[in-house]
CSV table of C-alpha atoms and ligand atoms in Angstrom, one decimal:
chain,number,residue,atom,x,y,z
A,1,MET,CA,0.4,0.1,0.0
A,2,PRO,CA,3.0,3.1,0.9
A,3,THR,CA,4.3,2.2,-2.7
A,4,LEU,CA,0.5,3.0,-4.2
A,5,VAL,CA,0.0,5.7,-1.9
A,6,LYS,CA,3.6,7.6,-2.8
A,7,GLN,CA,2.7,6.9,-6.9
A,8,LEU,CA,-0.9,8.6,-5.9
A,9,ARG,CA,0.9,11.6,-4.2
A,10,GLY,CA,3.2,12.2,-7.8
A,11,ILE,CA,0.1,12.9,-9.1
A,12,GLY,CA,-1.0,15.9,-6.4
A,13,GLY,CA,-4.4,15.0,-6.2
A,14,CYS,CA,-5.7,14.6,-9.8
A,15,THR,CA,-8.7,12.7,-10.0
A,16,GLN,CA,-8.5,12.0,-13.9
A,17,PRO,CA,-4.9,11.2,-14.5
A,18,VAL,CA,-4.4,9.8,-17.8
A,19,ARG,CA,-3.3,6.0,-17.9
A,20,LEU,CA,-0.8,4.6,-19.8
A,21,ASP,CA,1.0,1.3,-20.2
A,22,GLY,CA,4.2,0.6,-21.6
A,23,HIS,CA,7.5,1.2,-20.3
A,24,ARG,CA,10.6,3.0,-20.3
A,25,VAL,CA,14.2,2.5,-20.1
A,26,GLU,CA,16.9,5.1,-19.9
A,27,HIS,CA,20.5,3.9,-20.9
A,28,ALA,CA,23.8,5.4,-20.5
A,29,VAL,CA,25.6,6.6,-23.5
A,30,ASP,CA,29.3,6.6,-23.9
A,31,THR,CA,30.2,9.8,-24.6
A,32,ARG,CA,33.3,8.9,-26.6
A,33,THR,CA,32.1,6.3,-28.8
A,34,GLY,CA,28.3,7.4,-28.8
A,35,GLU,CA,27.7,3.4,-27.9
A,36,ILE,CA,24.4,2.4,-26.0
A,37,GLY,CA,25.5,1.3,-22.3
A,38,ARG,CA,24.1,-0.3,-19.4
A,39,VAL,CA,20.7,0.2,-18.4
A,40,LEU,CA,20.6,2.9,-15.7
A,41,HIS,CA,17.1,2.8,-15.1
A,42,ARG,CA,13.7,0.9,-15.8
A,43,LEU,CA,10.3,1.7,-15.6
A,44,ASP,CA,7.2,-0.6,-16.4
A,45,SER,CA,3.8,0.3,-16.3
A,46,ALA,CA,2.8,-3.2,-15.2
A,47,SER,CA,5.0,-3.5,-12.1
A,48,LEU,CA,3.8,0.0,-10.7
A,49,PRO,CA,1.6,-0.3,-7.9
A,50,ALA,CA,-2.0,1.1,-9.9
A,51,GLY,CA,-0.7,-0.8,-12.9
A,52,ASN,CA,-0.2,1.8,-15.1
A,53,LEU,CA,1.6,4.7,-15.6
A,54,LEU,CA,-0.5,8.0,-13.9
A,55,VAL,CA,-0.3,11.4,-16.0
A,56,ARG,CA,-1.9,14.7,-14.3
A,57,CYS,CA,-4.6,16.2,-16.6
A,58,ASN,CA,-3.8,19.4,-16.4
A,59,ASN,CA,-7.1,20.5,-16.8
A,60,ARG,CA,-7.5,24.3,-15.6
A,61,ARG,CA,-11.5,23.9,-14.9
A,62,ALA,CA,-12.3,23.5,-11.5
A,63,THR,CA,-15.6,21.7,-12.1
A,64,ARG,CA,-13.1,18.6,-14.1
A,65,CYS,CA,-10.2,18.4,-11.5
A,66,PRO,CA,-10.1,20.5,-9.0
A,67,ALA,CA,-6.5,19.8,-7.8
A,68,CYS,CA,-5.3,20.2,-11.4
A,69,ALA,CA,-7.3,23.3,-11.6
A,70,GLU,CA,-6.0,24.3,-8.1
A,71,THR,CA,-2.2,24.1,-9.8
A,72,TYR,CA,-3.5,26.0,-13.0
A,73,ARG,CA,-4.4,28.7,-10.5
A,74,ARG,CA,-1.5,29.1,-8.3
A,75,ASP,CA,0.4,29.1,-11.1
A,76,THR,CA,-1.4,31.9,-13.2
A,77,PHE,CA,-1.4,34.0,-10.0
A,78,HIS,CA,2.8,33.7,-10.2
A,79,LEU,CA,2.4,34.7,-13.8
A,80,ILE,CA,0.5,37.5,-13.7
A,81,THR,CA,2.4,38.6,-9.8
A,82,ALA,CA,5.6,38.4,-12.0
A,83,GLY,CA,4.3,40.9,-14.6
A,84,LEU,CA,2.9,43.3,-11.8
A,85,ARG,CA,6.3,43.4,-9.5
A,86,GLY,CA,9.2,40.6,-10.5
A,87,GLY,CA,10.0,37.8,-9.7
A,88,LYS,CA,10.7,34.6,-11.6
A,89,GLY,CA,13.1,36.1,-13.9
A,90,THR,CA,11.5,39.3,-14.6
A,91,PRO,CA,13.1,42.0,-12.8
A,92,ASP,CA,11.3,44.0,-10.2
A,93,THR,CA,11.8,47.3,-11.5
A,94,VAL,CA,8.4,46.1,-13.5
A,95,THR,CA,6.6,47.5,-10.6
A,96,ARG,CA,7.3,51.3,-11.7
A,97,HIS,CA,6.6,50.7,-15.2
A,98,PRO,CA,2.9,51.8,-16.2
A,99,LYS,CA,0.6,49.3,-16.0
A,100,VAL,CA,-3.4,49.8,-15.9
A,101,PHE,CA,-6.2,46.7,-15.3
A,102,ALA,CA,-8.6,47.2,-18.0
A,103,THR,CA,-12.2,45.4,-18.4
A,104,PHE,CA,-13.9,45.1,-21.8
A,105,THR,CA,-17.4,44.2,-21.9
A,106,ALA,CA,-19.7,43.3,-24.5
A,107,PRO,CA,-22.4,45.6,-26.2
A,108,GLY,CA,-26.0,45.0,-25.1
A,109,PHE,CA,-28.4,42.4,-27.2
A,110,GLY,CA,-31.3,43.0,-25.5
A,111,PRO,CA,-32.2,44.6,-22.2
A,112,VAL,CA,-31.8,41.9,-18.7
A,113,HIS,CA,-33.1,41.7,-15.6
A,114,ASN,CA,-30.5,44.0,-13.4
A,115,ARG,CA,-30.1,45.6,-10.0
A,116,PRO,CA,-29.6,49.2,-11.1
A,117,THR,CA,-27.8,51.6,-8.3
A,118,ASP,CA,-28.3,55.2,-8.2
A,119,ARG,CA,-25.8,57.7,-7.7
A,120,ARG,CA,-25.4,56.8,-3.5
A,121,GLY,CA,-25.1,53.3,-4.2
A,122,THR,CA,-28.3,52.4,-3.1
A,123,VAL,CA,-30.3,49.6,-5.1
A,124,ARG,CA,-33.6,50.6,-7.2
A,125,ALA,CA,-35.9,48.3,-9.1
A,126,CYS,CA,-35.1,46.7,-12.2
A,127,ARG,CA,-37.0,47.4,-15.2
A,128,CYS,CA,-39.5,44.4,-14.5
A,129,GLY,CA,-40.7,46.6,-11.2
A,130,LEU,CA,-38.9,43.9,-9.1
A,131,LEU,CA,-35.8,44.5,-6.7
A,132,HIS,CA,-33.8,41.8,-7.0
A,133,ASP,CA,-31.4,39.8,-5.0
A,134,THR,CA,-27.7,39.4,-5.9
A,135,ASP,CA,-28.4,35.9,-6.0
A,136,ASP,CA,-31.5,35.7,-8.2
A,137,GLU,CA,-31.4,33.4,-10.8
A,138,SER,CA,-33.5,36.0,-13.0
A,139,LEU,CA,-30.3,38.3,-13.4
A,140,GLY,CA,-28.6,38.7,-16.6
A,141,THR,CA,-31.6,36.6,-18.2
A,142,PRO,CA,-33.7,38.9,-20.8
A,143,LEU,CA,-36.5,41.1,-20.0
A,144,ASP,CA,-38.2,39.5,-23.1
A,145,PRO,CA,-36.5,36.5,-24.7
A,146,ALA,CA,-38.3,36.7,-27.7
A,147,THR,CA,-36.8,39.8,-28.8
A,148,TYR,CA,-33.3,39.2,-27.2
A,149,ASP,CA,-30.7,38.9,-29.8
A,150,TYR,CA,-29.1,35.9,-29.6
A,151,GLU,CA,-27.6,35.1,-32.2
A,152,GLY,CA,-25.8,38.5,-31.9
A,153,ALA,CA,-24.9,37.4,-28.8
A,154,VAL,CA,-23.6,34.1,-30.1
A,155,LEU,CA,-21.9,35.7,-33.1
A,156,TRP,CA,-20.2,38.0,-30.7
A,157,ASN,CA,-18.4,35.5,-28.5
A,158,ALA,CA,-17.3,33.9,-31.5
A,159,HIS,CA,-15.3,37.0,-33.0
A,160,ALA,CA,-14.4,38.2,-29.5
A,161,GLY,CA,-10.8,37.1,-29.6
A,162,MET,CA,-10.4,38.4,-33.0
A,163,LEU,CA,-12.2,41.8,-31.7
A,164,TRP,CA,-9.1,41.5,-28.9
A,165,ARG,CA,-6.2,41.2,-31.5
A,166,ARG,CA,-7.8,44.1,-33.6
A,167,PHE,CA,-7.8,46.2,-30.1
A,168,SER,CA,-3.9,45.3,-29.4
A,169,ILE,CA,-3.1,46.2,-32.7
A,170,TYR,CA,-5.0,49.9,-32.6
A,171,LEU,CA,-3.5,50.4,-28.7
A,172,ARG,CA,-0.1,50.3,-30.3
A,173,ARG,CA,-1.2,52.7,-32.6
A,174,GLU,CA,-2.8,54.9,-30.2
A,175,ILE,CA,0.1,55.0,-27.9
A,176,ALA,CA,2.7,55.9,-30.9
A,177,LYS,CA,0.3,58.9,-31.8
A,178,ARG,CA,0.1,60.2,-28.2
A,179,ALA,CA,3.8,59.6,-28.2
A,180,GLY,CA,4.6,61.8,-31.6
A,181,LEU,CA,6.0,58.8,-33.2
A,182,THR,CA,4.7,56.4,-36.1
A,183,GLN,CA,3.8,53.0,-35.0
A,184,ARG,CA,6.9,51.9,-36.4
A,185,ASP,CA,9.1,53.6,-34.8
A,186,LEU,CA,7.5,52.6,-31.5
A,187,ALA,CA,9.3,49.6,-30.8
A,188,ASP,CA,12.6,51.3,-30.7
A,189,PHE,CA,10.9,53.4,-27.6
A,190,ALA,CA,8.4,51.1,-25.8
A,191,ARG,CA,7.0,47.5,-25.9
A,192,VAL,CA,3.3,47.1,-24.9
A,193,SER,CA,2.5,43.9,-23.2
A,194,PHE,CA,-0.2,42.1,-21.6
A,195,ALA,CA,-1.8,39.5,-20.0
A,196,LYS,CA,-6.1,38.8,-20.2
A,197,VAL,CA,-8.5,36.2,-18.9
A,198,ALA,CA,-12.0,36.1,-20.5
A,199,GLU,CA,-14.8,35.7,-18.1
A,200,TYR,CA,-18.5,35.0,-18.7
A,201,GLN,CA,-20.9,37.7,-17.6
A,202,LYS,CA,-24.2,35.8,-16.2
A,203,ARG,CA,-25.9,37.0,-19.2
A,204,GLY,CA,-23.4,34.9,-21.5
A,205,ALA,CA,-21.3,37.3,-22.9
A,206,VAL,CA,-17.8,37.0,-22.5
A,207,HIS,CA,-15.5,40.1,-21.3
A,208,PHE,CA,-12.4,40.5,-21.0
A,209,HIS,CA,-9.9,41.1,-17.7
A,210,ALA,CA,-6.1,42.6,-18.9
A,211,VAL,CA,-3.1,43.8,-17.4
A,212,ILE,CA,-1.8,46.3,-19.8
A,213,ARG,CA,2.1,47.3,-19.3
A,214,ILE,CA,4.3,49.8,-21.3
A,215,ASP,CA,8.3,48.6,-21.1
A,216,GLY,CA,11.2,49.9,-22.6
A,217,PRO,CA,12.2,48.7,-26.2
A,218,GLU,CA,13.6,45.4,-25.0
A,219,GLY,CA,10.4,44.4,-22.8
A,220,GLY,CA,10.3,44.2,-18.9
A,221,ASP,CA,14.1,44.6,-18.4
A,222,THR,CA,14.2,48.0,-20.0
A,223,PRO,CA,12.7,50.9,-18.3
A,224,PRO,CA,9.6,52.9,-20.4
A,225,PRO,CA,10.4,56.3,-21.8
A,226,THR,CA,9.2,58.8,-19.5
A,227,TRP,CA,6.3,60.0,-21.7
A,228,ALA,CA,4.8,56.5,-20.7
A,229,THR,CA,2.5,57.2,-18.0
A,230,ALA,CA,-0.5,55.4,-16.8
A,231,ASP,CA,-2.6,58.3,-17.9
A,232,LEU,CA,-1.6,58.2,-21.4
A,233,LEU,CA,-2.0,54.2,-21.3
A,234,THR,CA,-5.6,54.9,-19.9
A,235,ASP,CA,-6.6,57.4,-22.4
A,236,ALA,CA,-5.3,55.3,-25.3
A,237,ILE,CA,-7.1,52.1,-24.1
A,238,GLY,CA,-10.1,54.4,-24.3
A,239,ALA,CA,-9.3,55.4,-27.7
A,240,ALA,CA,-8.2,52.0,-29.0
A,241,ALA,CA,-11.3,50.1,-27.6
A,242,ALA,CA,-13.5,52.7,-29.1
A,243,HIS,CA,-11.9,52.1,-32.1
A,244,SER,CA,-11.9,48.4,-32.7
A,245,ARG,CA,-14.5,46.7,-34.8
A,246,VAL,CA,-14.6,43.3,-36.4
A,247,ASP,CA,-17.0,42.8,-39.6
A,248,GLY,CA,-18.4,39.5,-39.2
A,249,PRO,CA,-20.8,37.4,-41.3
A,250,VAL,CA,-24.0,38.3,-43.1
A,251,VAL,CA,-26.7,36.0,-41.9
A,252,ASP,CA,-30.1,35.7,-43.8
A,253,GLY,CA,-29.7,39.5,-44.9
A,254,ARG,CA,-28.5,40.6,-42.0
A,255,PRO,CA,-24.7,41.8,-41.6
A,256,HIS,CA,-23.0,41.4,-38.4
A,257,MET,CA,-20.4,44.2,-36.7
A,258,PHE,CA,-18.7,43.7,-33.6
A,259,THR,CA,-17.4,46.3,-31.3
A,260,PHE,CA,-17.1,46.3,-27.4
A,261,GLY,CA,-19.4,47.9,-25.1
A,262,LYS,CA,-19.4,51.1,-24.6
A,263,GLN,CA,-18.3,50.5,-20.5
A,264,ILE,CA,-14.6,50.5,-20.4
A,265,ASP,CA,-13.0,50.8,-17.0
A,266,VAL,CA,-9.3,51.0,-16.9
A,267,ARG,CA,-7.7,51.6,-13.6
A,268,ALA,CA,-4.3,52.4,-12.3
A,269,ILE,CA,-2.5,49.6,-10.8
A,270,ARG,CA,-0.5,50.3,-7.4
A,271,SER,CA,2.0,48.6,-5.7
A,272,ALA,CA,0.7,47.4,-2.6
A,273,ASP,CA,3.6,49.6,-0.7
A,274,PHE,CA,1.2,53.0,-2.1
A,275,ASP,CA,-1.8,51.0,-1.1
A,276,GLY,CA,-4.2,53.5,0.8
A,277,GLY,CA,-6.9,51.1,0.9
A,278,GLN,CA,-8.5,52.6,-2.0
A,279,GLU,CA,-6.1,51.8,-4.8
A,280,LEU,CA,-6.1,48.2,-7.1
A,281,THR,CA,-3.4,46.7,-5.7
A,282,GLU,CA,-1.3,44.0,-7.4
A,283,ARG,CA,-2.3,41.1,-5.3
A,284,ALA,CA,-5.9,41.9,-6.4
A,285,VAL,CA,-5.4,42.0,-10.0
A,286,ALA,CA,-3.2,38.8,-9.8
A,287,SER,CA,-5.9,36.7,-7.7
A,288,TYR,CA,-8.6,38.2,-9.7
A,289,ILE,CA,-7.1,37.1,-12.8
A,290,ALA,CA,-6.1,33.7,-11.5
A,291,LYS,CA,-9.5,33.0,-10.0
A,292,TYR,CA,-11.6,33.5,-13.6
A,293,ALA,CA,-8.2,31.0,-15.4
A,294,THR,CA,-9.6,28.2,-13.7
A,295,LYS,CA,-13.3,29.0,-15.1
A,296,GLY,CA,-15.5,28.4,-18.4
A,297,ALA,CA,-18.8,29.4,-18.8
A,298,GLU,CA,-20.1,28.0,-15.8
A,299,THR,CA,-21.1,31.4,-14.6
A,300,ALA,CA,-24.1,31.4,-17.3
A,301,THR,CA,-24.4,27.5,-18.0
A,302,GLY,CA,-24.2,25.8,-14.7
A,303,ALA,CA,-22.4,22.9,-15.0
A,304,LEU,CA,-21.5,22.1,-18.7
A,305,ASP,CA,-18.4,22.1,-19.1
A,306,ARG,CA,-17.6,19.9,-22.0
A,307,PRO,CA,-18.7,19.7,-25.8
A,308,LEU,CA,-22.0,18.6,-26.9
A,309,LYS,CA,-22.4,15.2,-29.1
A,310,PHE,CA,-26.0,16.0,-30.2
A,311,LEU,CA,-28.6,18.9,-29.1
A,312,ALA,CA,-31.0,16.2,-27.8
A,313,GLU,CA,-28.4,16.4,-24.9
A,314,LEU,CA,-29.7,19.9,-23.7
A,315,ALA,CA,-32.8,18.5,-22.7
A,316,GLN,CA,-31.2,16.4,-20.1
A,317,LEU,CA,-29.3,19.6,-18.7
A,318,ASP,CA,-30.0,21.7,-15.6
A,319,ILE,CA,-29.4,25.0,-16.8
A,320,SER,CA,-31.2,28.1,-17.0
A,321,ASP,CA,-33.6,28.9,-20.2
A,322,HIS,CA,-31.2,31.5,-21.4
A,323,ALA,CA,-28.2,29.5,-21.6
A,324,ARG,CA,-30.3,26.8,-23.1
A,325,ARG,CA,-31.1,29.3,-25.8
A,326,LEU,CA,-27.8,30.5,-26.2
A,327,ILE,CA,-26.4,27.0,-26.9
A,328,ARG,CA,-28.8,26.2,-29.2
A,329,THR,CA,-28.7,28.9,-31.3
A,330,ALA,CA,-24.8,28.2,-31.1
A,331,TRP,CA,-25.8,24.9,-32.4
A,332,THR,CA,-28.1,25.8,-35.4
A,333,LEU,CA,-26.2,28.7,-36.7
A,334,GLY,CA,-23.3,26.1,-36.7
A,335,ALA,CA,-24.9,24.2,-39.3
A,336,ARG,CA,-24.4,26.7,-41.5
A,337,LYS,CA,-21.8,26.7,-44.5
A,338,GLU,CA,-20.6,30.4,-44.3
A,339,LEU,CA,-20.3,30.0,-40.5
A,340,GLU,CA,-18.3,27.0,-40.5
A,341,GLY,CA,-14.9,28.7,-39.8
A,342,LEU,CA,-16.6,29.5,-36.2
A,343,ARG,CA,-17.1,25.7,-35.3
A,344,LEU,CA,-19.8,26.8,-33.4
A,345,ARG,CA,-21.0,23.5,-32.6
A,346,ALA,CA,-17.8,22.4,-30.6
A,347,TRP,CA,-18.0,25.6,-29.0
A,348,ALA,CA,-21.9,25.6,-28.3
A,349,HIS,CA,-21.1,24.7,-24.9
A,350,MET,CA,-18.7,27.7,-24.5
A,351,LEU,CA,-21.6,29.9,-26.2
A,352,GLY,CA,-19.6,30.0,-29.2
A,353,PHE,CA,-16.7,31.4,-27.8
A,354,ARG,CA,-13.5,29.5,-29.1
A,355,GLY,CA,-10.7,31.4,-27.5
A,356,HIS,CA,-8.1,30.6,-25.0
A,357,PHE,CA,-9.1,31.3,-21.7
A,358,SER,CA,-6.0,33.0,-20.6
A,359,THR,CA,-3.2,34.8,-22.7
A,360,LYS,CA,-0.4,36.9,-22.3
A,361,SER,CA,2.2,38.3,-24.7
A,362,ARG,CA,5.4,37.2,-24.9
A,363,ARG,CA,7.2,39.2,-22.9
A,364,TYR,CA,4.6,40.2,-19.8
A,365,SER,CA,6.3,37.5,-17.4
A,366,THR,CA,7.2,34.0,-17.7
A,367,THR,CA,5.1,31.2,-18.9
A,368,LEU,CA,3.0,28.3,-17.3
A,369,GLY,CA,4.7,26.1,-19.1
A,370,ALA,CA,8.0,27.2,-16.8
A,371,PHE,CA,6.6,26.3,-13.8
A,372,ARG,CA,5.2,23.0,-15.1
A,373,ASP,CA,8.7,22.0,-16.2
A,374,ALA,CA,9.9,22.9,-12.8
A,375,ARG,CA,7.3,20.9,-11.1
A,376,ALA,CA,8.5,17.7,-13.3
A,377,GLU,CA,12.2,18.3,-12.7
A,378,TRP,CA,11.5,18.3,-9.1
A,379,ARG,CA,8.7,14.9,-9.4
A,380,ARG,CA,11.4,13.4,-11.7
A,381,ALA,CA,13.8,13.5,-8.9
A,382,GLN,CA,10.9,12.0,-6.2
A,383,ALA,CA,9.8,9.4,-8.6
A,384,ALA,CA,9.8,8.2,-12.3
A,385,VAL,CA,8.0,10.2,-14.4
A,386,ILE,CA,7.4,10.9,-18.0
A,387,THR,CA,9.9,14.1,-18.6
A,388,GLU,CA,10.8,16.0,-21.9
A,389,ASP,CA,14.4,16.4,-21.9
A,390,GLU,CA,17.0,14.0,-20.7
A,391,PRO,CA,20.6,15.1,-20.2
A,392,ASP,CA,22.8,14.1,-23.7
A,393,THR,CA,24.7,11.6,-21.6
A,394,THR,CA,21.4,9.0,-21.7
A,395,LEU,CA,19.8,7.5,-24.2
A,396,VAL,CA,15.6,7.0,-23.2
A,397,LEU,CA,13.6,5.0,-24.9
A,398,SER,CA,9.9,4.7,-24.1
A,399,HIS,CA,6.9,3.4,-25.5
A,400,TRP,CA,3.4,4.6,-23.9
A,401,VAL,CA,-0.1,3.8,-25.0
A,402,PHE,CA,-3.4,5.6,-23.8
A,403,ALA,CA,-5.0,2.9,-20.8
A,404,GLY,CA,-7.7,5.2,-19.7
A,405,ILE,CA,-8.6,8.0,-17.5
A,406,GLY,CA,-9.1,8.0,-14.1
A,407,LEU,CA,-8.6,6.2,-11.1
A,408,SER,CA,-10.3,2.8,-9.6
A,409,SER,CA,-13.1,3.4,-7.0
A,410,ALA,CA,-10.1,2.2,-4.4
A,411,GLU,CA,-7.5,4.4,-5.7
A,412,ALA,CA,-9.8,7.0,-5.6
A,413,TRP,CA,-10.8,6.5,-1.9
A,414,LEU,CA,-7.4,6.2,-1.2
A,415,ALA,CA,-6.0,9.2,-3.4
A,416,ALA,CA,-9.1,11.4,-1.2
A,417,SER,CA,-7.7,10.3,2.1
A,418,LEU,CA,-4.6,11.8,1.0
A,419,GLU,CA,-6.1,15.3,0.6
A,420,PRO,CA,-3.7,17.5,-1.0
A,421,ALA,CA,-2.7,20.3,1.1
A,422,LEU,CA,-4.1,22.8,-0.9
A,423,GLY,CA,-2.8,25.7,1.0
A,424,THR,CA,-1.9,29.0,-0.5
A,425,GLU,CA,1.8,30.0,-0.9
A,426,GLY,CA,0.7,33.8,0.2
A,427,GLU,CA,-1.9,34.3,-2.1
A,428,PRO,CA,-5.4,35.1,-1.6
A,429,THR,CA,-7.7,32.7,-2.2
B,1,LIG,ZN1,-6.3,16.8,-13.0
B,2,LIG,ZN1,-35.8,42.4,-13.2
């Protein structure tokens, strides 16, 4: 039993590990002759306590694998933090670079139930006449589903990634303009980097939260020019977002065009040292982004976290009528030849959005892959697991075939009794 405990510990609480059959043999290589020498290490899946090699699923979704999602959340937190105040290979001078936290929403597709507030922050009645509680199921759902623009809402999600790319190009242009430079010359003085996360609003529209930072010409290692301020960045973001548009498809004679909603929220991020309780801190931003990086469309669709195979499955799901209608719309539009490229059926459970949940520009900070490599390195020292790279003095011959997913009930029971310490490493949960 202790060996099985050890093997299960190695997957860090993953409940949906990939099971592999096969072997891995590590040979010494004679560095002079290049000949294969003695066997340094041999691993056979059949000899492992679980009968298979177990590899973490690495799913970022909390609804799919809580342990792997928690790892993903922590990694994202550290990645975002590194871009805000340095660390993990990014110099801590980035803390002085101008940076903001910006939120980009979708436009309206029809009135929804909400909790409007007046100037003093008092909650007023919704247009339907009711004063909704914060946990009211109807919040975010259309006042009149018959007139709500479901087609526009799904197609907007499907084009949101493209709209963001357009925005990031315009942003560089707007920054250059404010600095009195051409767009081409901007790169000689400054770089714009970002890390963003997609989140679903209750109404089912994707919106983006992004950390946007101005660096010097070589990225985070170089100081930004003196003209680069948080105010200039804020102003440029507003202008770029207002100009961003994507011409969409024509559906049944109706031309679609996509823009961001009017409410673009941009706030400067301050270092915790200067925080008087008023400003948005680096820590708050990092934990916010990390939290949403582990979510899918659940805020709008509840438990549906995987693609549908048949539309008929929709009837079995315990989801709101609004979510059902969004999914049905995506599925129906997905049958159209001219919308093929949007792959709306494959992404119907995501309400049409097929972009990445969290993305960052190359120079923002370290990568999630770097964290995974560091962990793999550590685990390799602890036990035999698959790793990508080997020192050149060894030759690794391995052959693995897929043998299944998940744990047997006995393994699951044992794994649950281990309950990995999901404590924090200093970040808020
Ligand atoms: Zn997992
Ligand atoms: Zn209402």
